[in-house]
Each structure stands twice: as C-alpha cells, then as structure tokens.
Coordinates of C-alpha atoms and ligand atoms in Angstrom, one line a residue:
X57 CA -11.9 -39.1 -30.0
X58 CA -12.4 -35.7 -30.7
X59 CA -14.7 -35.3 -27.9
X60 CA -12.5 -36.9 -25.1
X61 CA -10.0 -33.8 -26.5
X62 CA -12.0 -30.9 -26.2
X63 CA -13.3 -32.2 -23.0
X64 CA -9.4 -32.0 -21.5
X65 CA -9.2 -28.7 -23.3
X66 CA -11.9 -27.0 -21.3
X67 CA -11.0 -28.8 -18.0
X68 CA -7.7 -27.3 -18.8
X69 CA -8.9 -23.9 -19.7
X70 CA -11.0 -23.8 -16.5
X71 CA -7.7 -24.6 -14.4
X72 CA -6.5 -22.4 -15.9
X73 CA -9.0 -19.5 -15.2
X74 CA -9.3 -20.7 -11.5
X75 CA -5.5 -19.9 -11.2
X76 CA -5.5 -16.7 -12.5
X77 CA -8.4 -15.5 -10.4
X78 CA -5.9 -17.2 -7.5
X79 CA -3.6 -15.3 -8.2
X80 CA -5.1 -12.2 -9.2
X81 CA -6.9 -12.1 -5.7
X82 CA -3.6 -13.2 -3.6
X83 CA -2.1 -10.0 -5.5
X84 CA -4.6 -7.9 -4.6
X85 CA -4.2 -9.2 -0.6
X86 CA -0.5 -8.3 -1.2
X87 CA -1.0 -4.9 -2.5
X88 CA -3.6 -4.2 0.6
X89 CA -0.9 -5.0 2.8
X90 CA 1.9 -3.1 1.5
X91 CA -0.4 0.0 1.3
X92 CA -1.4 -0.7 4.9
X93 CA 1.7 -1.6 5.8
X94 CA 3.3 1.9 4.2
X95 CA 0.5 4.3 5.5
X96 CA 1.4 3.0 8.9
X97 CA 5.0 3.4 8.7
X98 CA 6.0 6.8 10.3
X99 CA 6.8 9.3 7.6
X100 CA 8.1 13.2 7.7
X101 CA 10.6 12.4 10.8
X102 CA 12.6 16.0 12.0
X103 CA 14.3 16.8 14.7
X104 CA 14.1 20.2 16.0
X105 CA 16.0 22.5 19.0
X106 CA 13.9 23.5 21.9
X107 CA 14.9 26.5 24.3
X108 CA 17.4 23.6 26.2
X109 CA 19.5 22.0 23.5
X110 CA 22.1 20.6 25.5
X111 CA 19.3 18.8 27.8
X112 CA 16.3 17.9 25.4
X113 CA 15.7 17.3 21.5
X114 CA 12.1 17.7 19.8
X115 CA 10.7 15.0 17.4
X116 CA 8.0 15.3 15.0
X117 CA 6.9 12.6 12.6
X118 CA 3.4 11.4 11.2
X119 CA 1.3 8.3 9.8
X120 CA -1.5 8.2 7.6
X121 CA -3.4 5.8 10.0
X122 CA -3.9 6.7 13.2
X123 CA -2.1 4.8 15.9
X124 CA -3.2 5.6 19.7
X125 CA -0.1 4.3 21.1
X126 CA 2.6 6.0 19.5
X127 CA 6.0 6.9 21.1
X128 CA 9.4 7.4 20.8
X129 CA 12.0 5.1 22.2
X130 CA 15.2 6.3 23.2
X131 CA 18.7 5.6 25.0
X132 CA 22.1 6.8 25.0
X133 CA 24.5 5.5 22.0
X134 CA 26.6 2.3 22.1
X135 CA 28.9 0.8 20.0
X136 CA 26.5 -2.3 19.2
X137 CA 23.1 -2.9 20.2
X138 CA 23.2 -3.2 23.8
X139 CA 21.4 0.3 24.1
X140 CA 18.4 -1.4 23.6
X141 CA 18.4 -3.0 27.1
X142 CA 17.9 0.5 28.7
X143 CA 15.2 2.0 26.5
X144 CA 12.9 5.0 27.4
X145 CA 10.0 5.2 26.0
X146 CA 7.6 8.9 25.8
X147 CA 4.2 8.7 24.7
X148 CA 3.5 11.2 21.5
X149 CA 1.1 14.0 22.0
X150 CA -1.1 13.4 18.6
X151 CA -2.5 16.1 16.5
X152 CA -5.2 15.0 13.9
X153 CA -4.9 16.8 10.5
X154 CA -6.8 17.3 7.2
X155 CA -4.5 17.8 3.9
X156 CA -5.1 20.1 1.6
X157 CA -6.4 17.3 -0.6
X158 CA -9.0 15.7 2.0
X159 CA -7.0 13.1 3.5
X160 CA -7.3 12.7 7.5
X161 CA -3.8 12.3 8.7
X162 CA -2.0 12.0 12.1
X163 CA 0.6 14.0 13.6
X164 CA 3.2 13.1 16.3
X165 CA 5.8 14.9 18.8
X166 CA 7.2 14.6 21.9
X167 CA 10.3 16.1 23.6
X168 CA 13.1 14.1 24.9
X169 CA 14.0 15.8 28.3
X170 CA 16.5 15.0 30.9
X171 CA 19.6 14.1 28.4
X172 CA 23.0 14.8 29.2
X173 CA 24.8 17.6 27.4
X174 CA 27.2 16.7 24.7
X175 CA 26.3 13.3 24.4
X176 CA 25.1 10.9 21.5
X177 CA 21.8 9.5 21.5
X178 CA 19.6 7.0 19.5
X179 CA 15.6 6.9 18.9
X180 CA 12.8 5.4 17.0
X181 CA 9.3 6.6 16.6
X182 CA 6.5 3.9 16.0
X183 CA 4.1 1.8 17.3
X184 CA 3.1 -1.8 18.0
X185 CA 5.5 -3.5 15.3
X186 CA 6.3 -0.8 13.0
X187 CA 8.8 1.0 13.8
X188 CA 11.6 3.9 11.9
X189 CA 15.3 2.5 12.3
X190 CA 17.2 4.0 14.8
X191 CA 18.6 7.4 14.4
X192 CA 21.5 9.1 15.9
X193 CA 21.7 12.8 17.1
X194 CA 24.0 14.5 19.6
X195 CA 22.9 17.0 22.3
X196 CA 24.5 20.6 22.5
X197 CA 27.3 21.2 24.9
X198 CA 26.6 22.9 28.1
X199 CA 30.1 24.9 27.5
X200 CA 30.9 27.4 24.6
X201 CA 32.7 25.1 22.5
X202 CA 33.4 25.9 18.7
X203 CA 30.4 24.4 16.4
X204 CA 29.5 25.0 12.7
X205 CA 25.9 25.1 11.8
X206 CA 24.1 25.1 7.9
X207 CA 22.0 28.3 7.1
X208 CA 19.7 27.6 4.0
X209 CA 17.8 30.1 1.9
X210 CA 14.4 29.7 -0.1
X211 CA 13.9 26.0 -1.4
X212 CA 10.4 26.9 -2.4
X213 CA 10.0 25.4 -5.7
X214 CA 10.8 21.8 -7.4
X215 CA 11.8 20.6 -4.4
X216 CA 12.3 17.2 -5.0
X217 CA 13.5 17.9 -8.6
X218 CA 16.4 20.3 -7.7
X219 CA 16.3 21.0 -3.5
X220 CA 17.2 17.7 -3.0
X221 CA 21.2 17.4 -3.9
X222 CA 21.4 21.0 -2.8
X223 CA 20.2 19.8 1.0
X224 CA 22.3 16.7 -0.1
X225 CA 25.8 18.9 -0.8
X226 CA 25.2 20.7 2.2
X227 CA 25.1 17.8 4.2
X228 CA 28.6 16.5 2.4
X229 CA 30.0 19.8 3.2
X230 CA 29.3 19.5 6.8
X231 CA 27.9 16.1 7.9
X232 CA 29.0 17.3 11.8
X233 CA 26.8 20.5 11.3
X234 CA 25.2 20.9 14.9
X235 CA 22.1 22.4 13.2
X236 CA 20.1 23.4 9.9
X237 CA 18.5 27.2 10.1
X238 CA 15.9 27.5 7.5
X239 CA 15.2 31.5 6.6
X240 CA 11.6 30.4 5.4
X241 CA 9.7 29.7 2.0
X242 CA 10.4 26.3 2.1
X243 CA 7.1 25.3 0.1
X244 CA 5.9 27.4 -2.6
X245 CA 2.2 26.5 -1.1
X246 CA 1.5 24.6 1.9
X247 CA -0.2 21.7 -0.5
X248 CA 0.2 18.0 1.0
X249 CA 2.6 16.9 -1.7
X250 CA 5.1 20.0 -1.8
X251 CA 5.5 19.3 2.4
X252 CA 6.3 15.6 0.8
X253 CA 8.9 16.7 -1.6
X254 CA 10.6 19.0 1.3
X255 CA 10.8 16.3 3.8
X256 CA 11.7 13.6 1.1
X257 CA 14.5 15.7 -0.1
X258 CA 15.9 16.2 3.6
X259 CA 15.6 12.4 4.5
X260 CA 17.8 11.3 7.3
X261 CA 19.6 14.6 7.4
X262 CA 16.7 16.0 8.9
X263 CA 16.5 13.1 11.1
X264 CA 20.1 13.3 12.9
X265 CA 20.7 17.0 12.6
X266 CA 18.1 19.3 14.2
X267 CA 16.4 22.4 12.8
X268 CA 15.8 25.6 13.3
X269 CA 13.1 26.8 11.0
X270 CA 11.3 30.3 10.4
X271 CA 8.1 30.7 8.1
X272 CA 7.9 32.9 4.8
X273 CA 5.2 34.8 3.5
X274 CA 4.8 31.1 1.6
X275 CA 3.7 29.4 4.8
X276 CA 0.8 31.6 5.4
X277 CA -2.8 31.0 4.3
X278 CA -4.2 32.4 1.1
X279 CA -6.9 34.3 1.2
X280 CA -9.6 36.2 -1.4
X281 CA -10.0 39.7 -1.3
X282 CA -11.8 41.7 -3.5
X283 CA -11.8 38.7 -5.7
X284 CA -7.9 38.1 -5.6
X285 CA -5.8 35.8 -3.8
X286 CA -3.4 37.4 -1.0
X287 CA -1.2 36.5 1.7
X288 CA -3.0 36.5 5.3
X289 CA -1.5 37.1 8.9
X290 CA -2.4 33.4 9.4
X291 CA 0.0 30.8 9.5
X292 CA -1.3 27.5 7.8
X293 CA -2.0 24.9 10.2
X294 CA 0.2 22.8 8.2
X295 CA 3.6 24.3 9.9
X296 CA 2.6 23.7 13.5
X297 CA 1.9 19.8 13.1
X298 CA 5.0 19.3 10.9
X299 CA 7.6 20.9 13.4
X300 CA 7.9 21.2 17.1
X301 CA 9.8 25.0 17.8
X302 CA 10.4 26.7 21.1
X303 CA 7.4 28.8 22.1
X304 CA 9.1 31.2 24.3
X305 CA 8.4 34.1 21.6
X306 CA 5.6 36.4 21.6
X307 CA 2.4 34.5 22.3
X308 CA 0.8 35.1 18.8
X309 CA 4.0 33.8 16.9
X310 CA 3.7 30.2 18.6
X311 CA 6.6 28.2 17.0
X312 CA 7.6 30.9 14.2
X313 CA 9.3 33.2 16.8
X314 CA 11.6 32.6 19.6
X315 CA 15.2 32.0 20.7
X316 CA 17.4 29.6 21.3
X317 CA 21.0 29.6 22.4
X318 CA 23.3 27.1 21.7
X319 CA 27.0 27.2 22.8
X320 CA 27.6 30.7 22.9
X321 CA 25.3 31.5 20.1
X322 CA 22.3 33.4 20.6
X323 CA 19.7 33.0 17.7
X324 CA 16.8 34.9 17.3
X325 CA 14.2 33.2 15.1
X326 CA 11.2 35.9 14.2
X327 CA 8.3 35.6 11.8
X328 CA 8.8 38.8 9.6
X329 CA 5.5 38.4 7.4
X330 CA 3.6 40.5 9.9
X331 CA 3.4 42.5 13.1
X332 CA 7.0 43.0 13.0
X333 CA 6.8 46.4 15.1
X334 CA 5.2 44.0 17.9
X335 CA 8.0 41.8 17.7
X336 CA 10.8 43.8 17.8
X337 CA 9.3 45.0 21.2
X338 CA 10.0 41.0 22.3
X339 CA 13.0 41.4 20.6
X340 CA 14.4 44.3 22.7
X341 CA 13.8 42.5 25.7
X342 CA 15.8 39.3 24.2
X343 CA 18.4 41.2 23.3
X344 CA 18.7 43.1 26.7
X345 CA 19.3 40.1 28.5
X346 CA 21.8 38.1 26.4
X347 CA 24.9 37.3 27.9
X348 CA 26.0 35.0 24.8
X349 CA 29.2 35.7 22.7
X350 CA 27.4 36.1 19.0
X351 CA 23.9 36.7 18.2
X352 CA 22.2 35.9 14.9
X353 CA 18.8 37.0 14.0
X354 CA 17.1 35.1 11.0
X355 CA 13.7 35.4 9.0
X356 CA 12.6 35.8 6.0
X357 CA 12.0 39.5 4.7
X358 CA 15.5 41.0 4.4
X359 CA 16.5 44.0 5.7
X360 CA 18.2 45.0 2.4
X361 CA 16.3 43.7 -0.3
X362 CA 18.2 42.1 -3.3
X363 CA 15.1 41.1 -5.8
X364 CA 14.3 43.9 -8.2
X365 CA 11.8 46.7 -7.4
X366 CA 12.1 45.3 -3.8
X367 CA 12.5 47.4 -0.4
X368 CA 11.6 46.0 2.8
X369 CA 10.9 48.6 5.4
X370 CA 8.8 46.0 7.1
X371 CA 11.7 44.6 8.6
X372 CA 14.5 47.3 8.3
X373 CA 12.4 50.1 10.2
X374 CA 11.6 48.5 13.3
X375 CA 14.9 45.9 13.9
X376 CA 17.7 47.5 12.2
X377 CA 18.1 50.4 15.1
X378 CA 17.9 47.6 17.7
X379 CA 20.4 45.4 16.0
X380 CA 22.8 48.4 15.9
X381 CA 22.1 49.4 19.2
X382 CA 23.1 45.5 21.0
X383 CA 25.3 44.7 18.3
X384 CA 24.4 41.8 16.7
X385 CA 26.6 40.1 14.4
X386 CA 24.8 38.4 11.5
X387 CA 21.7 38.7 10.0
X388 CA 20.4 35.9 7.7
X389 CA 17.0 36.2 5.3
X390 CA 16.1 34.7 2.3
X391 CA 12.7 35.8 0.1
X392 CA 14.4 37.6 -2.4
X393 CA 16.0 34.7 -4.7
X394 CA 19.2 36.1 -5.7
X395 CA 22.2 36.6 -3.2
X396 CA 23.8 39.7 -1.3
X397 CA 25.9 39.5 1.6
X398 CA 26.8 43.1 3.1
X399 CA 29.8 44.9 4.1
X400 CA 29.7 46.0 8.0
X401 CA 26.7 48.2 8.3
X402 CA 26.3 50.5 11.5
X403 CA 23.2 53.3 11.2
X404 CA 22.6 52.2 7.6
X405 CA 26.6 52.9 6.3
X406 CA 29.1 51.1 5.9
X407 CA 31.8 50.8 8.6
X408 CA 35.6 49.6 8.9
X409 CA 35.5 45.8 9.7
X410 CA 36.9 46.1 13.0
X411 CA 34.2 48.3 13.8
X412 CA 30.8 47.6 15.9
X413 CA 28.4 46.6 13.3
X414 CA 26.2 44.1 11.6
X415 CA 26.5 41.9 8.3
X416 CA 23.3 41.2 6.7
X417 CA 22.7 38.3 4.5
X418 CA 20.7 37.2 1.7
X419 CA 20.4 33.7 0.3
X420 CA 18.5 31.0 -2.0
X421 CA 18.4 27.5 -2.3
X422 CA 16.0 26.9 -4.8
X423 CA 15.9 27.2 -8.5
X424 CA 13.4 30.1 -8.8
X425 CA 15.6 33.3 -8.9
X426 CA 15.1 36.8 -9.6
X427 CA 16.9 40.0 -11.1
X428 CA 19.4 41.6 -9.0
X429 CA 18.0 45.1 -6.9
X430 CA 20.9 47.8 -7.5
X431 CA 19.7 49.8 -5.0
X432 CA 21.9 49.0 -2.0
X433 CA 24.3 47.6 -4.1
X434 CA 27.3 50.2 -2.5
X435 CA 26.4 48.5 1.1
X436 CA 27.2 44.7 -0.4
X437 CA 30.4 42.9 -0.4
X438 CA 29.0 39.9 -2.9
X439 CA 25.9 39.9 -4.8
X440 CA 24.5 37.5 -7.2
X441 CA 21.8 36.0 -9.4
X442 CA 21.3 33.0 -10.6
X443 CA 22.9 30.5 -8.2
X444 CA 21.7 28.0 -5.6
X445 CA 23.3 28.3 -2.8
X446 CA 24.0 26.9 0.6
X447 CA 26.1 28.5 3.9
X448 CA 28.1 27.1 6.6
X449 CA 29.2 29.3 9.5
X450 CA 31.8 27.6 11.8
X451 CA 31.7 29.6 15.3
X452 CA 35.1 29.6 17.0
X453 CA 36.6 30.9 19.8
X454 CA 37.2 34.9 18.8
X455 CA 36.2 34.1 15.1
X456 CA 32.7 33.7 13.1
X457 CA 33.7 32.0 9.8
X458 CA 31.0 32.6 7.0
X459 CA 31.4 30.3 3.9
X460 CA 28.9 30.0 1.4
X461 CA 28.8 27.4 -1.5
X462 CA 27.6 26.3 -4.8
X463 CA 25.0 23.8 -5.1
X464 CA 27.7 22.2 -6.7
X465 CA 30.0 22.2 -3.8
X466 CA 32.3 25.2 -4.8
X467 CA 33.1 27.6 -2.3
X468 CA 31.4 30.9 -3.4
X469 CA 31.6 33.5 -1.1
X470 CA 33.5 33.4 2.7
X471 CA 34.2 36.5 5.4
X472 CA 35.1 36.1 8.9
X473 CA 34.2 38.4 12.0
X474 CA 36.4 38.7 15.1
X475 CA 35.5 39.6 18.6
Ligands
FE2_786 FE1 10.3 33.1 -1.6
FE2_787 FE1 9.1 35.1 0.3

C-alpha cells in the first residue's frame, strides 16, 4: 500500500515537472516572439518640413531589425477607411546606424511628393505585415493664410521625466499648430537612450505635426583635446539619421542650416555651433531674395546671452547687422537655460515699437536652469530663471502675435508685431 502510494506520488511529481518545463519553454518562445515583434516595429516616427511644404513632407523612422522592403503608404484622408483603396506606396531609403551602445539599427526615410496644398493626408510606415498606425497631417497652403507654430527651447535633460509634460502641454495649447520649431540641445548627449526619451516625450505629436529643428552644441561630437573633452565641429551622425531636413543651405551644413517658406514666413534655420561667419554669407543671399511678409531666424546660441557669465559674440557680430539691414522680425534661440525676450532692437539699441527692428528671444523647455545674466537687462522686456516654457506664435495678416506659456499652461509673456 505504502509502495503504491509512493509510486503514484513519483508519477505525479514527474508530470508536474514536465508541465512546468513545457510552460517555461512556451513562455520563453512567447517572450522571443514579443521581442522580435517589438524590434521589428517602426519607432521614432517623425514628420519634417521640406523646402516645399505645400507639396511635400518628409517622414523618418527606424527599426531594430533590418527590413529592405520598408515603405510609406499614404493617401488623401477620408472620413472612413475607404482611403485605403487609393494608397500610394513609396519605398524608403535605408541608413544603417551603430548606436553609442553598440547596437546595429536601421533608419528609414522618404519624402512624399506631389501633394495637394492645404489638404489632409494619412500615412503609415512599415514592412510586410508590421505597420505603424495611420497618422494624419495637413500640408501647408500655397497662399499666405494665417497659421500658428510652436517654438520650443532646449529640452536637453531629464527628457522623459520632465519634458514630456511640456511637449504635451504645448500640444494642448495649440493642437492645430502648423509646425514645431526646436532650437537645439534636444538631448544633453547623443546616446541612444536619450534619443529614445526625446521621441517618447514627443509621441504622436511628432508623427502628426511636422518639425523643423536646428542642432545645439550638445548634438555635436565630443572629442578629447589635451586630455579634456570638448565639442567638435562634427555634427553627431545620429542627427542626420533621425531627421530628414532641407538641404538648401550651405554645403557643409547639410540638414542643420536651411530655410523654409511657410505661408508668408521665411524661416532661416542656422547651425550656430561653428563657422557662423561663413554661414552669414549664405544668410545674406537668403535675406536679399525674400518676398515673404515675415522673417524668423532660429538657431541655438543667442544674440544676447541670458545665462550668467556668457556673451555670444559668435552669433551677434556676423548676424545682427544682417538682421538690421534686411528687417528680420524675430530671432528665436536657446542655449542659455533661462528666458529673455528683448524689446525691439535696431543697431544694438532699443527702438520704438513702430520702428524697424528685431525682437530677440531665448527660451528653455527642460529643467536645467542657469542664473540670469544682468549684461543685457536694459534691452530686455521680460527675463526669468527657473521656469520651463514653450511658445505659441500666431502669424496673422498684418500681425505676429507671440505668447510664451509655462510648463503648467499659464500665459507668461506676450507681445505683438504689426506690419
Ligand atoms: Fe543647452
Ligand atoms: Fe547649448
């Protein structure tokens, strides 16, 4: 009797072991399948403006596995799913990339062309049976009709923790913004993990509102000189693979200096990290040949530094005389981790609002802050430290309305330019 019970107990034990091993094996298989689906899924999807925003848009994304048949599918939007009968397929250009932590990844991009102005489109990216969601965007009008855009200064640090809410509050404040403008130092270093935080913080906003961006010093490569690390003139290669930006600027500054005309505004985007003097030659040509009503210049290093102990002659000396001469309306910058909005300035002096002149802005969206620089306080209409901000700029027929908001959505600063 005892032996029989013992045998049955052994059999029960063996069967439990078999079931346990089977379950373990199935769970490993499931994990492998989930991982492989995840690493095959398109991520870091972003829309960028091209130099022809009423007829084109650029789309960029990446996967952790290689898919040579990656493509974009797009169609004009419809109220139901019938747009799927009119889908156009565009094969993606692939760029292989090695991340800072030694992972091989695959970036894809394509420019959608021959679009209709002021029209809603849907697109998705992917391959085989693995696709992103359908995302909707609107092309620019080919007429100078009013629009608004978002301007966001340095996110840079603790992006997931602290910048996510700033990007999202910006979207809540202006969900119909036509474009997002970032003025550099998106990430404090170009590690894959920080890029991941940046794209997670932007989420679907980056997939539905096109961005134009300029790199800051922190998107340039660190090199060791005399035993010390310093920022080189080399734009980190992670910049060009993550974004597809216009290439109509100086040759040396592919996708970091360029211009875009959007419904009566010429946006001149510069890489202020090096050779600004050389870029100024190109800037003058772009300003000479400009029939837009408004001109906005955007770059990283400010004309009037707001950060304690700083004074950026590197941008002021070559660029400010051109801004005066050609009547640039607004200059948007970052870098100083503080806020400063000037009065109207011409020739380095404050002028009446009705005179020809330029307004200079430094802003910051992330949590890193510097003490305020008193050097240019007499030129400033509003300054602040220790406040994370975003800006909504309304371009209207004869007026440009600027509003800066705190991270918690309160109006912080406002002014108007009229023409
Ligand atoms: Fe910065
Ligand atoms: Fe910076």
